[in-house]
Amino acid sequence: MARTIPDITEEQKAALQAFRKELLEENIITEEGDTLGTQYDHVLLRFLRARKFNIPNAKTMIKNCLEWRKTVNGVGIDELFRRIDPYDYPEREVVFKNWPIWYHGTDKIERPVNIQSLGDIDVPALYKVISPDKFWETIIVTAEAAMREILAGCSYSAGKVIESILVIVDLKGFSLSKFWQMRNLIRDSFQVSQDYMPETMGLLVVINAPYGFSSIWSVVKPWLSKETQEKVHIFGSDYAPFLLELVDADVLPQAFGGKCTCPSGCQLSNLGPWMEGRKERRERWIRGEIANPGLNLEDKLKEEEKNRLSRTVAVASRVSGSSYSVGINED
């Protein structure tokens, strides 16, 4: 299978090859791959980068990740993803109202834009309609969708590997009391992201940070790796110019200083290249098949190369046939 390797040094490329070889020899991964995408080099690179290209440490990290994927919540991530469609489950409307997390298009370097309106969160109201365990499962499958669907869809659309997400966290209406309601969920979400989905957050932009946010940040900061901390930018109400440096005005919702006003509301628009063909992929996932968006970049490039060769052969055949016919006519 063709594999697309992002720009890396020769030394890093050698580490990647050695990493894959050891993982295969120790039966940690297979040539056929899995729903994590270990058949693709850019996925393995995320684990190497997260551990500064230390192969033993990266190997431990990916082993722990694969074990978590098999066992999370007693059934494993693939079974959870079959049971819960992150875009359509019975409690979704109420969950969305009380914990709004949504994707809206891509930024100027084609990363998906994730928006989290934490000021609208109401955990007590949420737990009246969905159990804490079930809600945690929806968080997990939403994170899995980012890996399995959204980044893959953006890669396919861009024609290059898109590895990370731009996250915008809106704290308008947020308070210390709300933070204490959701503290454990935030901590656990960061842990899942850093340990099992490494290197997928490209930038975290906090906007409308309230007075006293420094107290909240002092609690959150130790949960983040040093590398993740360096990706965080915090603003009060003066965030719009920075966001517009990252996201085109036509894509950025009007509520955040852009011009976009989706007819159904930006929060519910599901705007993004990952939605194409999703219904068919969902049916394949339910059957237990690997179906990274029809949208897996390496598969796309492989198919394009196959089509290019087919066109070349067809043109050569037509040219050959035409010359032969002319020869007969000239006789």
mmCIF file of C-alpha atoms in Angstrom:
data_model
loop_
_atom_site.group_PDB
_atom_site.id
_atom_site.type_symbol
_atom_site.label_atom_id
_atom_site.label_comp_id
_atom_site.label_asym_id
_atom_site.label_seq_id
_atom_site.Cartn_x
_atom_site.Cartn_y
_atom_site.Cartn_z
ATOM 1 C CA MET A 1 0.000 0.000 0.000
ATOM 2 C CA ALA A 2 1.317 3.451 -0.897
ATOM 3 C CA ARG A 3 2.153 5.643 2.041
ATOM 4 C CA THR A 4 2.471 9.415 2.029
ATOM 5 C CA ILE A 5 5.231 10.721 4.284
ATOM 6 C CA PRO A 6 5.072 14.367 5.368
ATOM 7 C CA ASP A 7 8.283 16.420 5.216
ATOM 8 C CA ILE A 8 10.765 14.845 7.614
ATOM 9 C CA THR A 9 14.537 14.584 7.799
ATOM 10 C CA GLU A 10 16.449 11.539 6.607
ATOM 11 C CA GLU A 11 17.211 10.694 10.232
ATOM 12 C CA GLN A 12 13.525 10.853 11.118
ATOM 13 C CA LYS A 13 12.632 8.783 8.063
ATOM 14 C CA ALA A 14 15.076 6.106 9.220
ATOM 15 C CA ALA A 15 13.496 6.180 12.688
ATOM 16 C CA LEU A 16 10.050 5.782 11.122
ATOM 17 C CA GLN A 17 11.181 2.759 9.105
ATOM 18 C CA ALA A 18 12.781 1.188 12.169
ATOM 19 C CA PHE A 19 9.661 1.924 14.231
ATOM 20 C CA ARG A 20 7.359 0.243 11.717
ATOM 21 C CA LYS A 21 9.710 -2.742 11.417
ATOM 22 C CA GLU A 22 9.788 -3.300 15.189
ATOM 23 C CA LEU A 23 6.020 -2.906 15.519
ATOM 24 C CA LEU A 24 5.446 -5.498 12.788
ATOM 25 C CA GLU A 25 8.047 -7.930 14.127
ATOM 26 C CA GLU A 26 6.540 -7.761 17.621
ATOM 27 C CA ASN A 27 2.987 -8.178 16.240
ATOM 28 C CA ILE A 28 1.928 -4.862 17.714
ATOM 29 C CA ILE A 29 0.527 -3.844 14.314
ATOM 30 C CA THR A 30 -0.172 -5.700 11.060
ATOM 31 C CA GLU A 31 0.441 -4.890 7.405
ATOM 32 C CA GLU A 32 -3.339 -4.791 6.880
ATOM 33 C CA GLY A 33 -3.708 -2.034 9.440
ATOM 34 C CA ASP A 34 -6.611 -1.067 11.674
ATOM 35 C CA THR A 35 -9.091 1.715 12.363
ATOM 36 C CA LEU A 36 -6.382 3.750 14.112
ATOM 37 C CA GLY A 37 -4.587 3.865 10.757
ATOM 38 C CA THR A 38 -1.284 2.227 11.720
ATOM 39 C CA GLN A 39 -0.924 1.114 8.095
ATOM 40 C CA TYR A 40 -0.134 4.752 7.261
ATOM 41 C CA ASP A 41 3.170 6.439 8.005
ATOM 42 C CA HIS A 42 1.716 9.782 9.030
ATOM 43 C CA VAL A 43 -0.169 8.043 11.871
ATOM 44 C CA LEU A 44 2.977 6.357 13.197
ATOM 45 C CA LEU A 45 4.796 9.676 12.905
ATOM 46 C CA ARG A 46 2.391 11.246 15.381
ATOM 47 C CA PHE A 47 3.499 8.795 18.062
ATOM 48 C CA LEU A 48 7.165 9.294 17.214
ATOM 49 C CA ARG A 49 6.816 13.068 17.394
ATOM 50 C CA ALA A 50 4.964 12.864 20.698
ATOM 51 C CA ARG A 51 7.940 10.974 22.120
ATOM 52 C CA LYS A 52 10.632 13.036 20.365
ATOM 53 C CA PHE A 53 11.495 10.131 18.029
ATOM 54 C CA ASN A 54 12.517 7.904 20.929
ATOM 55 C CA ILE A 55 11.461 4.525 19.488
ATOM 56 C CA PRO A 56 11.098 2.574 22.780
ATOM 57 C CA ASN A 57 8.971 5.353 24.285
ATOM 58 C CA ALA A 58 6.877 5.692 21.121
ATOM 59 C CA LYS A 59 6.397 1.920 21.087
ATOM 60 C CA THR A 60 5.100 1.961 24.657
ATOM 61 C CA MET A 61 2.761 4.812 23.765
ATOM 62 C CA ILE A 62 1.250 3.099 20.736
ATOM 63 C CA LYS A 63 0.893 -0.220 22.606
ATOM 64 C CA ASN A 64 -1.017 1.563 25.364
ATOM 65 C CA CYS A 65 -3.143 3.323 22.761
ATOM 66 C CA LEU A 66 -4.047 0.102 20.940
ATOM 67 C CA GLU A 67 -4.865 -1.612 24.237
ATOM 68 C CA TRP A 68 -7.103 1.311 25.231
ATOM 69 C CA ARG A 69 -8.867 1.151 21.870
ATOM 70 C CA LYS A 70 -9.612 -2.540 22.448
ATOM 71 C CA THR A 71 -10.877 -2.155 26.008
ATOM 72 C CA VAL A 72 -12.281 1.359 26.527
ATOM 73 C CA ASN A 73 -15.557 1.262 28.481
ATOM 74 C CA GLY A 74 -15.440 -2.525 28.393
ATOM 75 C CA VAL A 75 -16.243 -2.853 24.678
ATOM 76 C CA GLY A 76 -13.540 -1.009 22.729
ATOM 77 C CA ILE A 77 -13.613 2.022 20.483
ATOM 78 C CA ASP A 78 -14.804 0.225 17.329
ATOM 79 C CA GLU A 79 -17.864 -1.154 19.099
ATOM 80 C CA LEU A 80 -18.631 2.235 20.667
ATOM 81 C CA PHE A 81 -18.359 3.851 17.241
ATOM 82 C CA ARG A 82 -20.802 1.308 15.835
ATOM 83 C CA ARG A 83 -23.273 1.886 18.679
ATOM 84 C CA ILE A 84 -23.107 5.683 18.735
ATOM 85 C CA ASP A 85 -23.153 7.876 15.662
ATOM 86 C CA PRO A 86 -21.605 11.156 16.891
ATOM 87 C CA TYR A 87 -23.826 13.032 14.436
ATOM 88 C CA ASP A 88 -27.057 11.227 15.273
ATOM 89 C CA TYR A 89 -27.915 9.628 18.613
ATOM 90 C CA PRO A 90 -31.108 9.998 20.701
ATOM 91 C CA GLU A 91 -29.763 12.498 23.235
ATOM 92 C CA ARG A 92 -27.666 14.533 20.796
ATOM 93 C CA GLU A 93 -29.927 17.590 20.654
ATOM 94 C CA VAL A 94 -29.955 17.996 24.432
ATOM 95 C CA VAL A 95 -26.243 17.215 24.699
ATOM 96 C CA PHE A 96 -25.472 19.812 22.044
ATOM 97 C CA LYS A 97 -27.593 22.405 23.832
ATOM 98 C CA ASN A 98 -25.826 21.869 27.150
ATOM 99 C CA TRP A 99 -22.313 21.085 25.875
ATOM 100 C CA PRO A 100 -21.891 22.671 22.408
ATOM 101 C CA ILE A 101 -18.907 21.243 20.512
ATOM 102 C CA TRP A 102 -18.962 21.510 16.723
ATOM 103 C CA TYR A 103 -16.850 21.649 13.572
ATOM 104 C CA HIS A 104 -17.155 24.398 11.005
ATOM 105 C CA GLY A 105 -15.093 24.284 7.824
ATOM 106 C CA THR A 106 -11.322 24.561 7.566
ATOM 107 C CA ASP A 107 -8.741 27.247 8.271
ATOM 108 C CA LYS A 108 -6.284 28.862 5.857
ATOM 109 C CA ILE A 109 -3.941 25.867 5.973
ATOM 110 C CA GLU A 110 -6.867 23.446 5.579
ATOM 111 C CA ARG A 111 -7.070 22.187 9.162
ATOM 112 C CA PRO A 112 -10.591 21.488 10.468
ATOM 113 C CA VAL A 113 -11.928 24.178 12.793
ATOM 114 C CA ASN A 114 -13.371 22.870 16.062
ATOM 115 C CA ILE A 115 -15.429 25.290 18.163
ATOM 116 C CA GLN A 116 -16.333 24.663 21.799
ATOM 117 C CA SER A 117 -18.759 27.063 23.470
ATOM 118 C CA LEU A 118 -17.930 26.222 27.077
ATOM 119 C CA GLY A 119 -19.816 29.207 28.448
ATOM 120 C CA ASP A 120 -23.060 27.476 27.428
ATOM 121 C CA ILE A 121 -22.293 24.295 29.341
ATOM 122 C CA ASP A 122 -24.798 23.158 31.968
ATOM 123 C CA VAL A 123 -23.655 19.850 33.421
ATOM 124 C CA PRO A 124 -26.563 19.381 35.905
ATOM 125 C CA ALA A 125 -29.103 19.876 33.086
ATOM 126 C CA LEU A 126 -27.102 17.504 30.894
ATOM 127 C CA TYR A 127 -27.119 14.703 33.450
ATOM 128 C CA LYS A 128 -30.893 14.890 33.753
ATOM 129 C CA VAL A 129 -31.205 13.435 30.242
ATOM 130 C CA ILE A 130 -28.048 11.371 29.821
ATOM 131 C CA SER A 131 -25.989 9.405 32.325
ATOM 132 C CA PRO A 132 -22.385 10.455 33.016
ATOM 133 C CA ASP A 133 -21.133 7.152 31.538
ATOM 134 C CA LYS A 134 -23.158 7.571 28.344
ATOM 135 C CA PHE A 135 -22.051 11.174 27.997
ATOM 136 C CA TRP A 136 -18.411 10.143 28.359
ATOM 137 C CA GLU A 137 -18.973 7.650 25.555
ATOM 138 C CA THR A 138 -20.259 10.452 23.311
ATOM 139 C CA ILE A 139 -17.095 12.448 24.062
ATOM 140 C CA ILE A 140 -14.959 9.458 23.094
ATOM 141 C CA VAL A 141 -16.760 8.766 19.813
ATOM 142 C CA THR A 142 -16.681 12.472 18.933
ATOM 143 C CA ALA A 143 -12.913 12.431 19.442
ATOM 144 C CA GLU A 144 -12.686 9.243 17.384
ATOM 145 C CA ALA A 145 -14.652 10.915 14.588
ATOM 146 C CA ALA A 146 -11.998 13.639 14.482
ATOM 147 C CA MET A 147 -9.359 10.980 13.819
ATOM 148 C CA ARG A 148 -11.354 8.591 11.673
ATOM 149 C CA GLU A 149 -13.425 11.038 9.625
ATOM 150 C CA ILE A 150 -12.579 14.690 9.949
ATOM 151 C CA LEU A 151 -8.800 14.742 9.516
ATOM 152 C CA ALA A 152 -9.037 12.078 6.815
ATOM 153 C CA GLY A 153 -11.709 14.084 5.001
ATOM 154 C CA CYS A 154 -9.628 17.257 5.126
ATOM 155 C CA SER A 155 -6.589 15.355 3.849
ATOM 156 C CA TYR A 156 -8.563 13.985 0.933
ATOM 157 C CA SER A 157 -9.939 17.415 0.071
ATOM 158 C CA ALA A 158 -6.550 19.149 0.379
ATOM 159 C CA GLY A 159 -4.602 16.476 -1.482
ATOM 160 C CA LYS A 160 -2.062 16.338 1.341
ATOM 161 C CA VAL A 161 -1.885 14.978 4.861
ATOM 162 C CA ILE A 162 -3.725 17.210 7.341
ATOM 163 C CA GLU A 163 -2.682 16.044 10.790
ATOM 164 C CA SER A 164 -4.032 18.583 13.249
ATOM 165 C CA ILE A 165 -7.057 20.618 14.290
ATOM 166 C CA LEU A 166 -7.549 24.292 15.087
ATOM 167 C CA VAL A 167 -9.546 24.441 18.333
ATOM 168 C CA ILE A 168 -11.413 27.597 19.365
ATOM 169 C CA VAL A 169 -12.718 27.597 22.944
ATOM 170 C CA ASP A 170 -15.272 30.336 23.632
ATOM 171 C CA LEU A 171 -15.540 31.191 27.333
ATOM 172 C CA LYS A 172 -18.250 33.836 27.026
ATOM 173 C CA GLY A 173 -20.501 33.264 30.040
ATOM 174 C CA PHE A 174 -18.004 30.866 31.638
ATOM 175 C CA SER A 175 -17.447 30.974 35.379
ATOM 176 C CA LEU A 176 -15.411 29.309 38.068
ATOM 177 C CA SER A 177 -18.493 27.387 39.235
ATOM 178 C CA LYS A 178 -18.989 25.963 35.737
ATOM 179 C CA PHE A 179 -15.341 24.976 35.641
ATOM 180 C CA TRP A 180 -15.673 22.972 38.842
ATOM 181 C CA GLN A 181 -18.728 21.211 37.358
ATOM 182 C CA MET A 182 -16.709 20.001 34.380
ATOM 183 C CA ARG A 183 -13.166 19.892 35.758
ATOM 184 C CA ASN A 184 -12.845 16.105 35.713
ATOM 185 C CA LEU A 185 -14.292 15.851 32.202
ATOM 186 C CA ILE A 186 -11.821 18.437 30.912
ATOM 187 C CA ARG A 187 -8.909 16.658 32.588
ATOM 188 C CA ASP A 188 -9.948 13.244 31.262
ATOM 189 C CA SER A 189 -10.523 14.637 27.759
ATOM 190 C CA PHE A 190 -7.026 16.125 27.664
ATOM 191 C CA GLN A 191 -5.631 12.801 28.860
ATOM 192 C CA VAL A 192 -7.345 10.872 26.050
ATOM 193 C CA SER A 193 -6.194 13.418 23.486
ATOM 194 C CA GLN A 194 -2.558 13.461 24.599
ATOM 195 C CA ASP A 195 -2.116 9.743 25.317
ATOM 196 C CA TYR A 196 -4.217 8.095 22.609
ATOM 197 C CA MET A 197 -4.614 10.715 19.871
ATOM 198 C CA PRO A 198 -1.263 12.514 20.026
ATOM 199 C CA GLU A 199 -0.234 15.500 17.944
ATOM 200 C CA THR A 200 -3.749 16.167 16.628
ATOM 201 C CA MET A 201 -4.252 19.591 18.223
ATOM 202 C CA GLY A 202 -2.488 22.127 16.050
ATOM 203 C CA LEU A 203 -3.517 25.233 17.967
ATOM 204 C CA LEU A 204 -5.842 26.010 20.891
ATOM 205 C CA VAL A 205 -7.248 29.542 20.908
ATOM 206 C CA VAL A 206 -9.144 30.540 24.056
ATOM 207 C CA ILE A 207 -11.394 33.569 23.510
ATOM 208 C CA ASN A 208 -13.519 35.697 25.837
ATOM 209 C CA ALA A 209 -11.449 34.564 28.813
ATOM 210 C CA PRO A 210 -13.252 35.962 31.878
ATOM 211 C CA TYR A 211 -11.794 37.966 34.707
ATOM 212 C CA GLY A 212 -10.046 35.552 37.025
ATOM 213 C CA PHE A 213 -9.293 33.026 34.278
ATOM 214 C CA SER A 214 -5.726 32.825 35.566
ATOM 215 C CA SER A 215 -7.046 30.796 38.523
ATOM 216 C CA ILE A 216 -8.660 28.292 36.159
ATOM 217 C CA TRP A 217 -5.581 28.172 33.936
ATOM 218 C CA SER A 218 -3.371 27.412 36.944
ATOM 219 C CA VAL A 219 -5.421 24.229 37.474
ATOM 220 C CA VAL A 220 -5.587 23.221 33.797
ATOM 221 C CA LYS A 221 -1.995 23.950 32.800
ATOM 222 C CA PRO A 222 -0.376 21.028 34.689
ATOM 223 C CA TRP A 223 -2.666 18.610 32.803
ATOM 224 C CA LEU A 224 -1.012 19.609 29.535
ATOM 225 C CA SER A 225 2.348 18.563 28.192
ATOM 226 C CA LYS A 226 4.901 21.322 27.658
ATOM 227 C CA GLU A 227 4.427 20.975 23.891
ATOM 228 C CA THR A 228 0.644 21.362 24.209
ATOM 229 C CA GLN A 229 1.004 24.400 26.488
ATOM 230 C CA GLU A 230 3.033 26.117 23.766
ATOM 231 C CA LYS A 231 0.093 25.738 21.351
ATOM 232 C CA VAL A 232 -2.323 27.662 23.605
ATOM 233 C CA HIS A 233 -3.217 31.321 22.925
ATOM 234 C CA ILE A 234 -5.496 33.134 25.383
ATOM 235 C CA PHE A 235 -7.534 36.255 24.563
ATOM 236 C CA GLY A 236 -10.204 38.368 26.196
ATOM 237 C CA SER A 237 -12.595 40.107 23.818
ATOM 238 C CA ASP A 238 -9.858 41.252 21.413
ATOM 239 C CA TYR A 239 -9.510 37.929 19.603
ATOM 240 C CA ALA A 240 -11.063 38.638 16.165
ATOM 241 C CA PRO A 241 -7.904 39.890 14.368
ATOM 242 C CA PHE A 242 -5.992 36.797 15.494
ATOM 243 C CA LEU A 243 -8.754 34.411 14.388
ATOM 244 C CA LEU A 244 -8.984 36.151 11.006
ATOM 245 C CA GLU A 245 -5.269 35.536 10.521
ATOM 246 C CA LEU A 246 -6.062 31.842 10.840
ATOM 247 C CA VAL A 247 -9.509 31.468 9.240
ATOM 248 C CA ASP A 248 -11.009 33.143 6.167
ATOM 249 C CA ALA A 249 -13.788 35.592 7.063
ATOM 250 C CA ASP A 250 -16.227 33.701 4.818
ATOM 251 C CA VAL A 251 -15.661 30.561 6.923
ATOM 252 C CA LEU A 252 -15.409 32.059 10.406
ATOM 253 C CA PRO A 253 -18.879 32.415 11.997
ATOM 254 C CA GLN A 254 -20.132 35.968 12.363
ATOM 255 C CA ALA A 255 -20.392 35.482 16.134
ATOM 256 C CA PHE A 256 -16.580 35.268 16.250
ATOM 257 C CA GLY A 257 -15.771 38.180 13.960
ATOM 258 C CA GLY A 258 -16.213 36.475 10.593
ATOM 259 C CA LYS A 259 -18.866 36.754 7.898
ATOM 260 C CA CYS A 260 -20.364 33.257 7.815
ATOM 261 C CA THR A 261 -24.086 32.987 8.576
ATOM 262 C CA CYS A 262 -25.118 29.452 7.625
ATOM 263 C CA PRO A 263 -28.870 29.208 6.831
ATOM 264 C CA SER A 264 -29.410 26.562 9.511
ATOM 265 C CA GLY A 265 -27.013 28.249 11.917
ATOM 266 C CA CYS A 266 -23.276 27.629 11.881
ATOM 267 C CA GLN A 267 -23.482 25.338 14.920
ATOM 268 C CA LEU A 268 -25.734 22.867 13.092
ATOM 269 C CA SER A 269 -24.360 23.227 9.563
ATOM 270 C CA ASN A 270 -21.922 20.272 9.676
ATOM 271 C CA LEU A 271 -19.864 22.276 7.180
ATOM 272 C CA GLY A 272 -16.782 20.373 6.050
ATOM 273 C CA PRO A 273 -15.372 17.951 3.447
ATOM 274 C CA TRP A 274 -15.631 15.004 5.846
ATOM 275 C CA MET A 275 -19.407 14.808 5.396
ATOM 276 C CA GLU A 276 -19.178 13.603 1.784
ATOM 277 C CA GLY A 277 -20.147 9.926 1.515
ATOM 278 C CA ARG A 278 -20.565 9.610 5.270
ATOM 279 C CA LYS A 279 -23.759 7.527 5.179
ATOM 280 C CA GLU A 280 -22.073 4.788 3.137
ATOM 281 C CA ARG A 281 -19.005 4.786 5.387
ATOM 282 C CA ARG A 282 -21.203 4.521 8.464
ATOM 283 C CA GLU A 283 -22.811 1.382 7.026
ATOM 284 C CA ARG A 284 -19.369 -0.141 6.484
ATOM 285 C CA TRP A 285 -18.264 0.688 10.029
ATOM 286 C CA ILE A 286 -21.355 -1.008 11.427
ATOM 287 C CA ARG A 287 -20.343 -4.132 9.480
ATOM 288 C CA GLY A 288 -16.927 -3.951 11.122
ATOM 289 C CA GLU A 289 -15.024 -2.868 8.024
ATOM 290 C CA ILE A 290 -12.178 -0.363 7.837
ATOM 291 C CA ALA A 291 -13.599 2.616 5.943
ATOM 292 C CA ASN A 292 -11.538 5.738 6.502
ATOM 293 C CA PRO A 293 -13.566 8.293 4.522
ATOM 294 C CA GLY A 294 -13.188 6.786 1.047
ATOM 295 C CA LEU A 295 -11.286 9.815 1.945
ATOM 296 C CA ASN A 296 -7.982 8.331 2.971
ATOM 297 C CA LEU A 297 -5.351 10.392 1.227
ATOM 298 C CA GLU A 298 -2.985 7.528 0.527
ATOM 299 C CA ASP A 299 -5.801 5.457 -0.950
ATOM 300 C CA LYS A 300 -6.827 8.452 -3.051
ATOM 301 C CA LEU A 301 -3.300 8.978 -4.365
ATOM 302 C CA LYS A 302 -2.995 5.287 -5.138
ATOM 303 C CA GLU A 303 -6.298 5.350 -7.036
ATOM 304 C CA GLU A 304 -5.300 8.516 -8.898
ATOM 305 C CA GLU A 305 -2.016 6.903 -9.962
ATOM 306 C CA LYS A 306 -3.915 3.830 -11.142
ATOM 307 C CA ASN A 307 -6.301 6.030 -13.141
ATOM 308 C CA ARG A 308 -3.400 8.025 -14.588
ATOM 309 C CA LEU A 309 -1.706 4.851 -15.801
ATOM 310 C CA SER A 310 -4.999 3.614 -17.254
ATOM 311 C CA ARG A 311 -5.410 6.873 -19.165
ATOM 312 C CA THR A 312 -1.830 6.663 -20.429
ATOM 313 C CA VAL A 313 -2.375 3.115 -21.689
ATOM 314 C CA ALA A 314 -5.676 4.107 -23.297
ATOM 315 C CA VAL A 315 -4.092 7.062 -25.109
ATOM 316 C CA ALA A 316 -1.183 4.920 -26.275
ATOM 317 C CA SER A 317 -3.626 2.306 -27.522
ATOM 318 C CA ARG A 318 -5.635 4.899 -29.470
ATOM 319 C CA VAL A 319 -2.495 6.397 -30.991
ATOM 320 C CA SER A 320 -1.244 2.956 -31.973
ATOM 321 C CA GLY A 321 -4.597 1.999 -33.484
ATOM 322 C CA SER A 322 -4.839 5.258 -35.432
ATOM 323 C CA SER A 323 -1.369 4.852 -36.947
ATOM 324 C CA TYR A 324 -2.165 1.326 -38.011
ATOM 325 C CA SER A 325 -5.367 2.432 -39.723
ATOM 326 C CA VAL A 326 -3.590 5.244 -41.561
ATOM 327 C CA GLY A 327 -1.007 2.758 -42.764
ATOM 328 C CA ILE A 328 -3.697 0.548 -44.227
ATOM 329 C CA ASN A 329 -5.354 3.503 -45.971
ATOM 330 C CA GLU A 330 -2.053 4.623 -47.451
ATOM 331 C CA ASP A 331 -1.549 1.199 -48.964
#
